[in-house]
CSV table of N, CA, C and O in Angstrom, one decimal:
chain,number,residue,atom,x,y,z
A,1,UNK,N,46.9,-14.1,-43.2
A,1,UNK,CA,45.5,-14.3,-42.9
A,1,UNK,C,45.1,-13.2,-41.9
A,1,UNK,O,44.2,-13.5,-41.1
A,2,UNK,N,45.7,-11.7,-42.0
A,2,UNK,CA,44.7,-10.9,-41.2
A,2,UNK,C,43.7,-10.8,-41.6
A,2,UNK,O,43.0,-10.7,-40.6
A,3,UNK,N,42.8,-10.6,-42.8
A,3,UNK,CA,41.5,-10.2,-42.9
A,3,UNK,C,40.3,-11.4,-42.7
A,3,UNK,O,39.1,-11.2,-42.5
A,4,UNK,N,41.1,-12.8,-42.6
A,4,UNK,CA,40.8,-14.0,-42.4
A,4,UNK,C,39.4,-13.9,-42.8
A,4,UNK,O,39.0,-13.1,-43.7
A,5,UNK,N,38.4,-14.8,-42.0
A,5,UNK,CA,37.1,-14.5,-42.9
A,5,UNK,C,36.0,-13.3,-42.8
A,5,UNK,O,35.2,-13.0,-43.6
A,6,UNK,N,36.1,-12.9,-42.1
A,6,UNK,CA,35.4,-11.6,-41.5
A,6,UNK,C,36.1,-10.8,-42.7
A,6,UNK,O,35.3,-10.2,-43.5
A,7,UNK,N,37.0,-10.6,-42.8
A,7,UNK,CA,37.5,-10.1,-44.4
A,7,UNK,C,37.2,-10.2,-45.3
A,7,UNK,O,37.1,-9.2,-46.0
A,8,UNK,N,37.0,-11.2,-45.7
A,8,UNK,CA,36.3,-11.9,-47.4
A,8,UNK,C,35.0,-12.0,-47.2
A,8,UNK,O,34.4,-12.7,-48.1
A,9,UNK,N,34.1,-11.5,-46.0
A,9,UNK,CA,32.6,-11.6,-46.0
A,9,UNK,C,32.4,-10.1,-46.1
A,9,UNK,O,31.7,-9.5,-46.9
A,10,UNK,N,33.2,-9.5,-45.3
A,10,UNK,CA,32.9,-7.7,-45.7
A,10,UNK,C,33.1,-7.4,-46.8
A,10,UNK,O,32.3,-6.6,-47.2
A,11,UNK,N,34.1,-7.7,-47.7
A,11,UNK,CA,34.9,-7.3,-48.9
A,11,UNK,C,34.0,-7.9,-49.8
A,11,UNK,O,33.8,-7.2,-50.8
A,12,UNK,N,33.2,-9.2,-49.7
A,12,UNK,CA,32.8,-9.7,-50.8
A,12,UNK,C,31.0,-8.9,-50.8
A,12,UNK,O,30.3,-9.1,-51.8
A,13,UNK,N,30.5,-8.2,-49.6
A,13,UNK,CA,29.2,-7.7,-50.1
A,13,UNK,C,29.3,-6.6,-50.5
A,13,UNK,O,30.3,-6.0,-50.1
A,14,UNK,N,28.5,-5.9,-51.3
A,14,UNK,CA,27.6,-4.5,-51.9
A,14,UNK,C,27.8,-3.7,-51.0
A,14,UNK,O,28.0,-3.9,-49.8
A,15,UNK,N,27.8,-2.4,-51.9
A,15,UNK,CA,28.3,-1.4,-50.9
A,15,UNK,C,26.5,-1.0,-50.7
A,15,UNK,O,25.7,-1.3,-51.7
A,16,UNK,N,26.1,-0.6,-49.9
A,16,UNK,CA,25.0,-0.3,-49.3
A,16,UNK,C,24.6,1.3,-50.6
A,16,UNK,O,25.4,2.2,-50.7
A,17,UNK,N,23.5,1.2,-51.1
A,17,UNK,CA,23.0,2.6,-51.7
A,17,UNK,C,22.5,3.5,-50.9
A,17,UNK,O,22.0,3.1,-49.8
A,18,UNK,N,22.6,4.6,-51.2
A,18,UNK,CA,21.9,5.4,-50.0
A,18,UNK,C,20.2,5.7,-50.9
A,18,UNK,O,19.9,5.6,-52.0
A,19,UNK,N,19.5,5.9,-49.9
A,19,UNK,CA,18.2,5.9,-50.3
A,19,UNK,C,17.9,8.0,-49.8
A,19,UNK,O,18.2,8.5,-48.7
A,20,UNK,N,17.4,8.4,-51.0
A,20,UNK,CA,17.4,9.8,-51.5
A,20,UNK,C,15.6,9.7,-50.2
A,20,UNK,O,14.5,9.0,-50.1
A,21,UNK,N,16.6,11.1,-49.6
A,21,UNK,CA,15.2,11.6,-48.8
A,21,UNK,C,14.3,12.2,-49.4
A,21,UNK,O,14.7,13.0,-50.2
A,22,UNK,N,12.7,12.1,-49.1
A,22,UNK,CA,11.6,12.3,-50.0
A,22,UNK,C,10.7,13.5,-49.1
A,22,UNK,O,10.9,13.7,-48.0
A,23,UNK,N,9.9,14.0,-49.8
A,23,UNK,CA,9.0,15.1,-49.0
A,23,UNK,C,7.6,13.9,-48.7
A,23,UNK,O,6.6,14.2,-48.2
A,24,UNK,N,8.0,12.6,-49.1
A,24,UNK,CA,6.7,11.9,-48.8
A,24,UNK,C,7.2,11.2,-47.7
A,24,UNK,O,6.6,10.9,-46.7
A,25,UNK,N,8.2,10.9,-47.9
A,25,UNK,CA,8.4,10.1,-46.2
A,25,UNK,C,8.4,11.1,-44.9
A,25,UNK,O,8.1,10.7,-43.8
A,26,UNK,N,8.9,12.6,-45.2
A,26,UNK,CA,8.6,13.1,-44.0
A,26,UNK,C,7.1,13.2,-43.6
A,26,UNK,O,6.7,13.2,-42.4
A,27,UNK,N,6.5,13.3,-44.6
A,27,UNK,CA,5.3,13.4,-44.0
A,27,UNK,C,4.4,12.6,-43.7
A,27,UNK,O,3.2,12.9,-43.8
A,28,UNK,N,4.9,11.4,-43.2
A,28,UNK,CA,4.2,10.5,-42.9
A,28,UNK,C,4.1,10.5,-41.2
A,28,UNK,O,3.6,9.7,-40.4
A,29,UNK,N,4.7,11.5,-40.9
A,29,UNK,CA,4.7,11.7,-39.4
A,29,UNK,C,4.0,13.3,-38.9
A,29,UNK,O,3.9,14.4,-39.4
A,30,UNK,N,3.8,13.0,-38.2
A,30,UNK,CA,3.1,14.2,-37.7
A,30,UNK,C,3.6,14.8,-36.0
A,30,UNK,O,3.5,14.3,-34.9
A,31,UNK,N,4.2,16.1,-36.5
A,31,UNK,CA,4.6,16.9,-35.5
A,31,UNK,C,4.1,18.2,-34.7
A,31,UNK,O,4.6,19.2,-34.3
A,32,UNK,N,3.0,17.7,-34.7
A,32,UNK,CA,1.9,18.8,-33.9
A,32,UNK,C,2.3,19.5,-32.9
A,32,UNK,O,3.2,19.0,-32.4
A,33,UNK,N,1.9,20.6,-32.4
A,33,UNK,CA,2.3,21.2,-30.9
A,33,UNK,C,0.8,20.6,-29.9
A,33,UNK,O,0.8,21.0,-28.8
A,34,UNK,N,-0.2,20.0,-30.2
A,34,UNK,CA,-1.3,18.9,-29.6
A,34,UNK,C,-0.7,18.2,-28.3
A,34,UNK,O,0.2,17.4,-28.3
A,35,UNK,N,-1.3,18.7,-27.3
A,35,UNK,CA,-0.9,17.4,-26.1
A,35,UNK,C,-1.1,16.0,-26.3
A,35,UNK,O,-2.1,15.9,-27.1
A,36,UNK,N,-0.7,15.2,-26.0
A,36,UNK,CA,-1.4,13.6,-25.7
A,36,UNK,C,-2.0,13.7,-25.0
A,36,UNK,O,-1.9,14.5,-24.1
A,37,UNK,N,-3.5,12.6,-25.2
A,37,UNK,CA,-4.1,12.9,-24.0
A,37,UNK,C,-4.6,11.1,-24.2
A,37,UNK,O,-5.1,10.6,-25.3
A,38,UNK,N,-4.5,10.5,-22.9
A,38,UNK,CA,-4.8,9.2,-22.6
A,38,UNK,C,-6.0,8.9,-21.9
A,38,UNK,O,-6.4,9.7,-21.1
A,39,UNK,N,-6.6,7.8,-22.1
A,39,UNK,CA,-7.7,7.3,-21.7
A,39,UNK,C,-7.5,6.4,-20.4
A,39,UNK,O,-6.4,6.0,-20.3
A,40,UNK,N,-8.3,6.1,-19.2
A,40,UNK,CA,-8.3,5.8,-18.1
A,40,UNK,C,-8.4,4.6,-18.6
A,40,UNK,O,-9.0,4.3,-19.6
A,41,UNK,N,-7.7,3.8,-17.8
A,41,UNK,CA,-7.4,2.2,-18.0
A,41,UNK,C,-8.3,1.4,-16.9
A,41,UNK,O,-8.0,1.5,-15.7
A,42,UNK,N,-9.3,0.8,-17.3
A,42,UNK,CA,-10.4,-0.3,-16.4
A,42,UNK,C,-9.3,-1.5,-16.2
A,42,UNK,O,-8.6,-1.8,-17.2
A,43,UNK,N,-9.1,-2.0,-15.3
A,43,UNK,CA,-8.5,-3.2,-14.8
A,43,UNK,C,-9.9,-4.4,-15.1
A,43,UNK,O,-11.1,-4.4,-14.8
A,44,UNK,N,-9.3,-5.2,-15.7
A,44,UNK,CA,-10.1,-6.3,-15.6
A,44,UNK,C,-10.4,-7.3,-14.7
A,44,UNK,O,-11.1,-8.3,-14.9
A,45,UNK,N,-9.6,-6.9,-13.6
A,45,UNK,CA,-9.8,-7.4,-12.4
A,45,UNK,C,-9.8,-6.6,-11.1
A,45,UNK,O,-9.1,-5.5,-11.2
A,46,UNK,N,-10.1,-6.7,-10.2
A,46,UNK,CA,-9.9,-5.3,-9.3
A,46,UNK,C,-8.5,-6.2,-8.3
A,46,UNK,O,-8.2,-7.4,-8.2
A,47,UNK,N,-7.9,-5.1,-7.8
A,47,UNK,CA,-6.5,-5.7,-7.7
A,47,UNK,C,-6.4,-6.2,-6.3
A,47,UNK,O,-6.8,-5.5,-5.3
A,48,UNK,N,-6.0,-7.3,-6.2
A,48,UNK,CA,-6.4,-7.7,-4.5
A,48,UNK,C,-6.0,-7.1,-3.2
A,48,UNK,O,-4.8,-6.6,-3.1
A,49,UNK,N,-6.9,-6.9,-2.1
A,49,UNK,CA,-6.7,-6.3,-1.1
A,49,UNK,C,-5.8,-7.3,0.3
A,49,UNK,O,-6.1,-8.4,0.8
A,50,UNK,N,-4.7,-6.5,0.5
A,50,UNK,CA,-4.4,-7.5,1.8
A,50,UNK,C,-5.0,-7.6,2.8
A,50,UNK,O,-5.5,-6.6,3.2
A,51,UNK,N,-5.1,-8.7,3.6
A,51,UNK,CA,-5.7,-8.9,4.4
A,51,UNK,C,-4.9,-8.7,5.9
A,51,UNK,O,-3.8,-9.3,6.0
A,52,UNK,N,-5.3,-8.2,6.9
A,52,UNK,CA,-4.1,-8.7,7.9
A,52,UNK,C,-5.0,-9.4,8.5
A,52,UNK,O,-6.2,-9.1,8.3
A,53,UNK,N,-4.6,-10.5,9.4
A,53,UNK,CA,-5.2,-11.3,9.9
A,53,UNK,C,-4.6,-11.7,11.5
A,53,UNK,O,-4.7,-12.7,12.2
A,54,UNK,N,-3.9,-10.5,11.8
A,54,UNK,CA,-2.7,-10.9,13.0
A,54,UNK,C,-3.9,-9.7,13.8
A,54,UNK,O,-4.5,-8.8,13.2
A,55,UNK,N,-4.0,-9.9,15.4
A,55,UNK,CA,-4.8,-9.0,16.7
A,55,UNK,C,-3.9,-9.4,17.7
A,55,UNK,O,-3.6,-10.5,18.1
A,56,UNK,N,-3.4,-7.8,18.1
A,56,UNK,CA,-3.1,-8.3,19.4
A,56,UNK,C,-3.6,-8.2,21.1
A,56,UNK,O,-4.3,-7.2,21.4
A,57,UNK,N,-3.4,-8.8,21.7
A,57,UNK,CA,-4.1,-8.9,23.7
A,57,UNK,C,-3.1,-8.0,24.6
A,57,UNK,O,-2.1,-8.6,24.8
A,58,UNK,N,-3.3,-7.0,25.1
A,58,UNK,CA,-3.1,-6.3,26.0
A,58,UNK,C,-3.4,-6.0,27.1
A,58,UNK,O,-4.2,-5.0,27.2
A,59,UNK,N,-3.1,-6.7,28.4
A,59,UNK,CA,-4.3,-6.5,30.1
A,59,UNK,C,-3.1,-5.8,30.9
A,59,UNK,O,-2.2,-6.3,31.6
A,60,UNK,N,-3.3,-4.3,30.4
A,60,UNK,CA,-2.6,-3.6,31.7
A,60,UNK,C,-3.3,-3.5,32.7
A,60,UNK,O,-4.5,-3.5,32.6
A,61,UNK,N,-2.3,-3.5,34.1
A,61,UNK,CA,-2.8,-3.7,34.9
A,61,UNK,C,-3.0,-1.4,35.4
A,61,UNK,O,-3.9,-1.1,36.2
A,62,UNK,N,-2.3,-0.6,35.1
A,62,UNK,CA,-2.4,0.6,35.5
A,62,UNK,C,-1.6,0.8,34.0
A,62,UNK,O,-1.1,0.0,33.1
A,63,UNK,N,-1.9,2.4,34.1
A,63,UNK,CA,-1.6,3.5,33.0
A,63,UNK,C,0.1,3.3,32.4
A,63,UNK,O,0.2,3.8,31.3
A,64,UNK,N,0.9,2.8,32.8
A,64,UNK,CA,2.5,2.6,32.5
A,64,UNK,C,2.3,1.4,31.9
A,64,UNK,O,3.2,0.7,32.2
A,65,UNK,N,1.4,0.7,31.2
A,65,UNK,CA,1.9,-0.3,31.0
A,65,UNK,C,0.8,-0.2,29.6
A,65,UNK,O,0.7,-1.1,28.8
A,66,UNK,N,0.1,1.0,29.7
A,66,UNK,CA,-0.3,1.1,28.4
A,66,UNK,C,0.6,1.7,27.3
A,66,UNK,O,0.1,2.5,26.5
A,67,UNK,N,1.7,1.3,27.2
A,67,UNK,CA,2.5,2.2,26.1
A,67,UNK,C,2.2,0.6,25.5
A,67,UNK,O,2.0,0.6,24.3
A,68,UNK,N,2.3,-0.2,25.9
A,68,UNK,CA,3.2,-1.7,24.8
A,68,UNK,C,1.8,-1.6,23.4
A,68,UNK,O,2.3,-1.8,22.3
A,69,UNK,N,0.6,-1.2,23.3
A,69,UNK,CA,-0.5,-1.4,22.6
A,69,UNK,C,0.1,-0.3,21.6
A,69,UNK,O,0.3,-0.7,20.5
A,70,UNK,N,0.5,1.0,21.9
A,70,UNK,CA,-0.2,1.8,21.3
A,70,UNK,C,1.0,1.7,19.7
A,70,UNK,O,0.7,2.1,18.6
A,71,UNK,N,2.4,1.0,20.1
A,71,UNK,CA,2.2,0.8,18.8
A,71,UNK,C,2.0,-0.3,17.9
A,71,UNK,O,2.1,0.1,16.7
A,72,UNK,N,1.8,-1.1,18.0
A,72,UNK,CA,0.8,-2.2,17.3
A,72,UNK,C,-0.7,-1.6,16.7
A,72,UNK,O,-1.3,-2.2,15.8
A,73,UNK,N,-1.1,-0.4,17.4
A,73,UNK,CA,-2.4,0.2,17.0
A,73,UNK,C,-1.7,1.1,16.1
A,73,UNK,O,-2.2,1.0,14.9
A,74,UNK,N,-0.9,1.8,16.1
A,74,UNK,CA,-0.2,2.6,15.4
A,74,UNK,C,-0.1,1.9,13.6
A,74,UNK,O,-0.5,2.3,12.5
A,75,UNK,N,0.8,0.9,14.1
A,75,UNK,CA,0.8,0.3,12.6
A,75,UNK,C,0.0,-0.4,11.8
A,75,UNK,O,0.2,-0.7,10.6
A,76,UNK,N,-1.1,-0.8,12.6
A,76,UNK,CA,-2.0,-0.9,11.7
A,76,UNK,C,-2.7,-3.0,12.0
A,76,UNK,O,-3.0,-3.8,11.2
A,77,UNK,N,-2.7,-3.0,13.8
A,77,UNK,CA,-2.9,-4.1,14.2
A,77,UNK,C,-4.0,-3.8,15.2
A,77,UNK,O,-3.7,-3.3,16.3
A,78,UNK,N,-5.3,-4.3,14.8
A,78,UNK,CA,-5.9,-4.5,16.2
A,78,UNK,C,-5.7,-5.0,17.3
A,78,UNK,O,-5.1,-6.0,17.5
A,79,UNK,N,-6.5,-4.2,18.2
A,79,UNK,CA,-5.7,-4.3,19.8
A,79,UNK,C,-7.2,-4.6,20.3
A,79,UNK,O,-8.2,-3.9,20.1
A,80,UNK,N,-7.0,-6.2,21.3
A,80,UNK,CA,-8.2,-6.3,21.8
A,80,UNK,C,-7.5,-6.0,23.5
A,80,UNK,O,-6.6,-6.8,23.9
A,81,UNK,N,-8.2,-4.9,24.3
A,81,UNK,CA,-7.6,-4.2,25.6
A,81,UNK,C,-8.3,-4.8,26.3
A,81,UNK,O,-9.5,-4.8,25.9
A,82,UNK,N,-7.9,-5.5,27.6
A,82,UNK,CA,-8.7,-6.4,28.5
A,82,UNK,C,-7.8,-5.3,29.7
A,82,UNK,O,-6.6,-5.0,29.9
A,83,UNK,N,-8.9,-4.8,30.5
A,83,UNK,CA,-8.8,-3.7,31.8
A,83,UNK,C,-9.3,-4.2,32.5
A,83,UNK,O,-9.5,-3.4,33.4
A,84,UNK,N,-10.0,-5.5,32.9
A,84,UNK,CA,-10.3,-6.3,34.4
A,84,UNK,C,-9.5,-6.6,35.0
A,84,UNK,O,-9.9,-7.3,36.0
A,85,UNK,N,-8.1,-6.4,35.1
A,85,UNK,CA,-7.4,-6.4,36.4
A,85,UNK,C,-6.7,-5.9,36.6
A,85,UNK,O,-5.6,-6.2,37.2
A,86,UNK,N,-7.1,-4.6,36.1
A,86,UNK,CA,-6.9,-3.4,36.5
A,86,UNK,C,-7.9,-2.5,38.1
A,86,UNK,O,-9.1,-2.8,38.5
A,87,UNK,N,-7.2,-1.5,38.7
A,87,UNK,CA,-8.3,-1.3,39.9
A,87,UNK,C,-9.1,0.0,39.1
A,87,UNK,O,-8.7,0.7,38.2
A,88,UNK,N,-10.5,0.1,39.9
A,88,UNK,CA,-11.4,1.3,39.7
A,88,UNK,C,-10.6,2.7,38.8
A,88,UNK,O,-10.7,3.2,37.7
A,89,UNK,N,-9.8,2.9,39.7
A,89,UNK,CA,-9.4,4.2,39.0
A,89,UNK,C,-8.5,4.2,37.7
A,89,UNK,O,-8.7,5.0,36.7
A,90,UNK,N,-7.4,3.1,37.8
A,90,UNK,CA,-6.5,3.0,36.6
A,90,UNK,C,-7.4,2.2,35.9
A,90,UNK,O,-6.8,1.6,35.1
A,91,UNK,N,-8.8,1.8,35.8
A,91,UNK,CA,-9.2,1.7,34.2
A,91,UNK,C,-10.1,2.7,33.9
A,91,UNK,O,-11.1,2.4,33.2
A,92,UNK,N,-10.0,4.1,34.5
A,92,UNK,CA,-10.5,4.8,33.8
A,92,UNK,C,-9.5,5.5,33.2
A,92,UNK,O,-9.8,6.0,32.2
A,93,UNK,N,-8.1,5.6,33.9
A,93,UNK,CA,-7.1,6.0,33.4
A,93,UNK,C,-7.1,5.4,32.2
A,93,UNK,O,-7.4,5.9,31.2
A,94,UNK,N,-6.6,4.2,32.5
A,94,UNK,CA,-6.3,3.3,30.9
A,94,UNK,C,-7.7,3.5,30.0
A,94,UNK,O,-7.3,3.4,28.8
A,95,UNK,N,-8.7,3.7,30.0
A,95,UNK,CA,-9.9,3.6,29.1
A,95,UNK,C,-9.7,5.1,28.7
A,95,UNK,O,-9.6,5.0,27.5
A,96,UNK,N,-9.6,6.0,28.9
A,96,UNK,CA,-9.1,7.6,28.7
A,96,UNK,C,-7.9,7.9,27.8
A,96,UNK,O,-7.7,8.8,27.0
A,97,UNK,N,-7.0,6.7,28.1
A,97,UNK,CA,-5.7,6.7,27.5
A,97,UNK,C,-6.2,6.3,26.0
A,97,UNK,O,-6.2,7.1,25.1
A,98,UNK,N,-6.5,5.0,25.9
A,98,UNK,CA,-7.2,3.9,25.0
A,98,UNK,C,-7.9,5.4,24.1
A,98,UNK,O,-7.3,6.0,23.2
A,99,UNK,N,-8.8,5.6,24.4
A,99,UNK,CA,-9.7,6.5,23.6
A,99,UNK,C,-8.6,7.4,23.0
A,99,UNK,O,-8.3,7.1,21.8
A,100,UNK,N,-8.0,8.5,23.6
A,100,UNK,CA,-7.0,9.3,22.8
A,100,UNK,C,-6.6,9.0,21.5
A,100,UNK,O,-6.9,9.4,20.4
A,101,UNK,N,-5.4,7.4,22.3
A,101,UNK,CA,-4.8,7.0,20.8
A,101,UNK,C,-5.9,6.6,19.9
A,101,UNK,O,-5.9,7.2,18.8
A,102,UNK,N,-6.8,5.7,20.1
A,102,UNK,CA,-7.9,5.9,19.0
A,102,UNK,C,-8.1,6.8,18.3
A,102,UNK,O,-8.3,6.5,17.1
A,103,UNK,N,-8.3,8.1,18.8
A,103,UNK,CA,-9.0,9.0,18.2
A,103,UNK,C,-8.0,10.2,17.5
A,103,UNK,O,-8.4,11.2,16.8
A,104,UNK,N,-6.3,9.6,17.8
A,104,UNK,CA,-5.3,9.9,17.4
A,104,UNK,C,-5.1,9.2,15.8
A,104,UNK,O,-4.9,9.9,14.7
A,105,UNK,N,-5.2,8.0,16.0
A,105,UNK,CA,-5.5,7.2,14.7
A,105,UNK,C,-6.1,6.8,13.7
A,105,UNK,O,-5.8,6.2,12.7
A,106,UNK,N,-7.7,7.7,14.1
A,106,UNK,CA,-8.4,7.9,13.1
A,106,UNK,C,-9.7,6.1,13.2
A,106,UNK,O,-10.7,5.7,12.5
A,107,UNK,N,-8.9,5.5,14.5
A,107,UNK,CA,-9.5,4.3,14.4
A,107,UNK,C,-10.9,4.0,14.7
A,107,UNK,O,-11.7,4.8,14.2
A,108,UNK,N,-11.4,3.2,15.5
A,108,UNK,CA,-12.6,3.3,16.2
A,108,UNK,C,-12.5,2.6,17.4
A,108,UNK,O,-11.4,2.1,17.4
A,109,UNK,N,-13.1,2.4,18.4
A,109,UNK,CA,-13.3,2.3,20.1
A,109,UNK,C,-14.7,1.4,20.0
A,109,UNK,O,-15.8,1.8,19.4
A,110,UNK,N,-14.4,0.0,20.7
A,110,UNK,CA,-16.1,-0.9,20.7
A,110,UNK,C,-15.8,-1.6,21.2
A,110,UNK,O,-14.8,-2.3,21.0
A,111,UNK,N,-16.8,-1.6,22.5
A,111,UNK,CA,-17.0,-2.7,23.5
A,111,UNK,C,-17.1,-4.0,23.6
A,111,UNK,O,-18.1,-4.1,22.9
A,112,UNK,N,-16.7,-5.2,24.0
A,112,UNK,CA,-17.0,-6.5,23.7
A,112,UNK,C,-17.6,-6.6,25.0
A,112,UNK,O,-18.9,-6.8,25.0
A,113,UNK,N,-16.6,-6.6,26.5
A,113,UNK,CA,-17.4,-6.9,27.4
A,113,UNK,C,-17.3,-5.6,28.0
A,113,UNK,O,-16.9,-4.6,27.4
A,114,UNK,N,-17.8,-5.6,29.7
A,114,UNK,CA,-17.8,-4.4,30.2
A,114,UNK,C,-16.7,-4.1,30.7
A,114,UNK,O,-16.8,-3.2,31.5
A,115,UNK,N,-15.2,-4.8,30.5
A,115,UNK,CA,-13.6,-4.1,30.7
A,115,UNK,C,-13.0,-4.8,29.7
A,115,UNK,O,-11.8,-4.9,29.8
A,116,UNK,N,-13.7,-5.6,28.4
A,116,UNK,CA,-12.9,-5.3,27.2
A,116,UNK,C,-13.5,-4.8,26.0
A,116,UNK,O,-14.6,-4.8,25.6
A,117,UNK,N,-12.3,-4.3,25.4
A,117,UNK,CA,-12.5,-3.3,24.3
A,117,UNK,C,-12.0,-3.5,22.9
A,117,UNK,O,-11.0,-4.2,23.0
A,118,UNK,N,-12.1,-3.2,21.8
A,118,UNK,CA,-11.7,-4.0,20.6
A,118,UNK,C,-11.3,-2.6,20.1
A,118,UNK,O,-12.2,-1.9,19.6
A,119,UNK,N,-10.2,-2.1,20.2
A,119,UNK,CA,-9.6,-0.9,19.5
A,119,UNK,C,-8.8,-1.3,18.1
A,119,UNK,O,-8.0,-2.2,17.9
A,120,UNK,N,-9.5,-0.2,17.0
A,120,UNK,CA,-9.3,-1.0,15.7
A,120,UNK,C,-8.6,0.0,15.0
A,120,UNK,O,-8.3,0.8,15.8
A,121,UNK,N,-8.0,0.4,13.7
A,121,UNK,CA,-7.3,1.5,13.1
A,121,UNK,C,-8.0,1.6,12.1
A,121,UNK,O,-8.8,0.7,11.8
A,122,UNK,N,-7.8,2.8,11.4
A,122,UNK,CA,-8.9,3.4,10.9
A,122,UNK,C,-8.9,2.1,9.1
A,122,UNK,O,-10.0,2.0,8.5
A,123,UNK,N,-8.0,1.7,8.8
A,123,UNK,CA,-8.2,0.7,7.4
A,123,UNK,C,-9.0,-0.5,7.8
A,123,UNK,O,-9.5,-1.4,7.0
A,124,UNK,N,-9.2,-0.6,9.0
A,124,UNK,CA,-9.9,-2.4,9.6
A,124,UNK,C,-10.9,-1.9,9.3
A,124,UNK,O,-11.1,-0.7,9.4
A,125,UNK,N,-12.0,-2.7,8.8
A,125,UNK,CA,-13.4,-3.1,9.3
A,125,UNK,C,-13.8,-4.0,9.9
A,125,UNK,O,-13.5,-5.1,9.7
A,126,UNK,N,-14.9,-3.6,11.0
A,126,UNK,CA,-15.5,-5.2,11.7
A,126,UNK,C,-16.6,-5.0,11.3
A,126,UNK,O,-17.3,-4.0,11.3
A,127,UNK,N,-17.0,-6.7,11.0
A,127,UNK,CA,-18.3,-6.7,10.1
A,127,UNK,C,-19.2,-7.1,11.5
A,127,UNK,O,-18.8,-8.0,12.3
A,128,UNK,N,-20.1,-6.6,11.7
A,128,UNK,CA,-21.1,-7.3,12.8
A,128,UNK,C,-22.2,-8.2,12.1
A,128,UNK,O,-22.9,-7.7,11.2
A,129,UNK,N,-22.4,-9.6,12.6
A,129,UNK,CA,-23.1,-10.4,12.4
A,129,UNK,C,-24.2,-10.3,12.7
A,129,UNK,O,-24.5,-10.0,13.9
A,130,UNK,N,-25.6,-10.6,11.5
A,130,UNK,CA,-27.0,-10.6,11.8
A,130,UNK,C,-27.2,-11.3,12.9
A,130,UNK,O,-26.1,-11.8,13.1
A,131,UNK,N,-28.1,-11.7,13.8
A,131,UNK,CA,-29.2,-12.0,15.0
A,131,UNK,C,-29.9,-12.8,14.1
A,131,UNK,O,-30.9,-13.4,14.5
């Protein structure tokens, strides 16, 4: 029983004919030296945008303690900067500092009150509300 059934199913079919190559079958193809060239694909939906929805609070009190913001601004998190208790001088320090990285980031700089500030990166938008 070596050829067992796998034997008597090979042995018992047709030998396969060969089919004679034609000058009509080659030319049913076309081998041009023509580039491809493709058409721009419309999405039928526009593809959804993420949202981030995370801000973070920052109240330095002097200029050393503005590093903790700048990267959270960096990656791509608004920074709402509260400098009221901070003294005269270190919140112009810190408001000087604040501007840089903004302007490092490509983000924008806007006032809420008169020592806080809503530092945003340049993909956020803030929508301001009609009156």
């Amino acid at each position: 029983m070596a050829n067992g059934m796998f034997g008597r199913f090979f042995a018992a079919q047709p030998a396969e004919e060969e089919i004679p190559e034609t000058e009509a079958f080659e030319s049913d193809y076309y081998y041009g030296d023509e580039e491809e060239t493709y058409a721009e694909v419309t999405p039928l939906h526009p593809a959804p945008v993420a949202v981030e929805t995370r801000m973070t609070t920052c109240r330095p009190r002097n200029i050393e303690e503005c590093g903790k913001f700048v990267p959270e601004l960096v990656s791509g998190v608004p920074v709402i900067l509260d400098i009221s208790g901070a003294s005269e001088v270190e919140r112009t320090r810190v408001y000087d500092f604040a501007c840089g990285v903004v302007a490092g980031c490509s983000g924008s700089f806007s006032m809420v009150t008169q020592d806080v500030y809503l530092l945003v990166p340049e993909h956020v938008t803030v929508a301001k509300l009609s009156d």
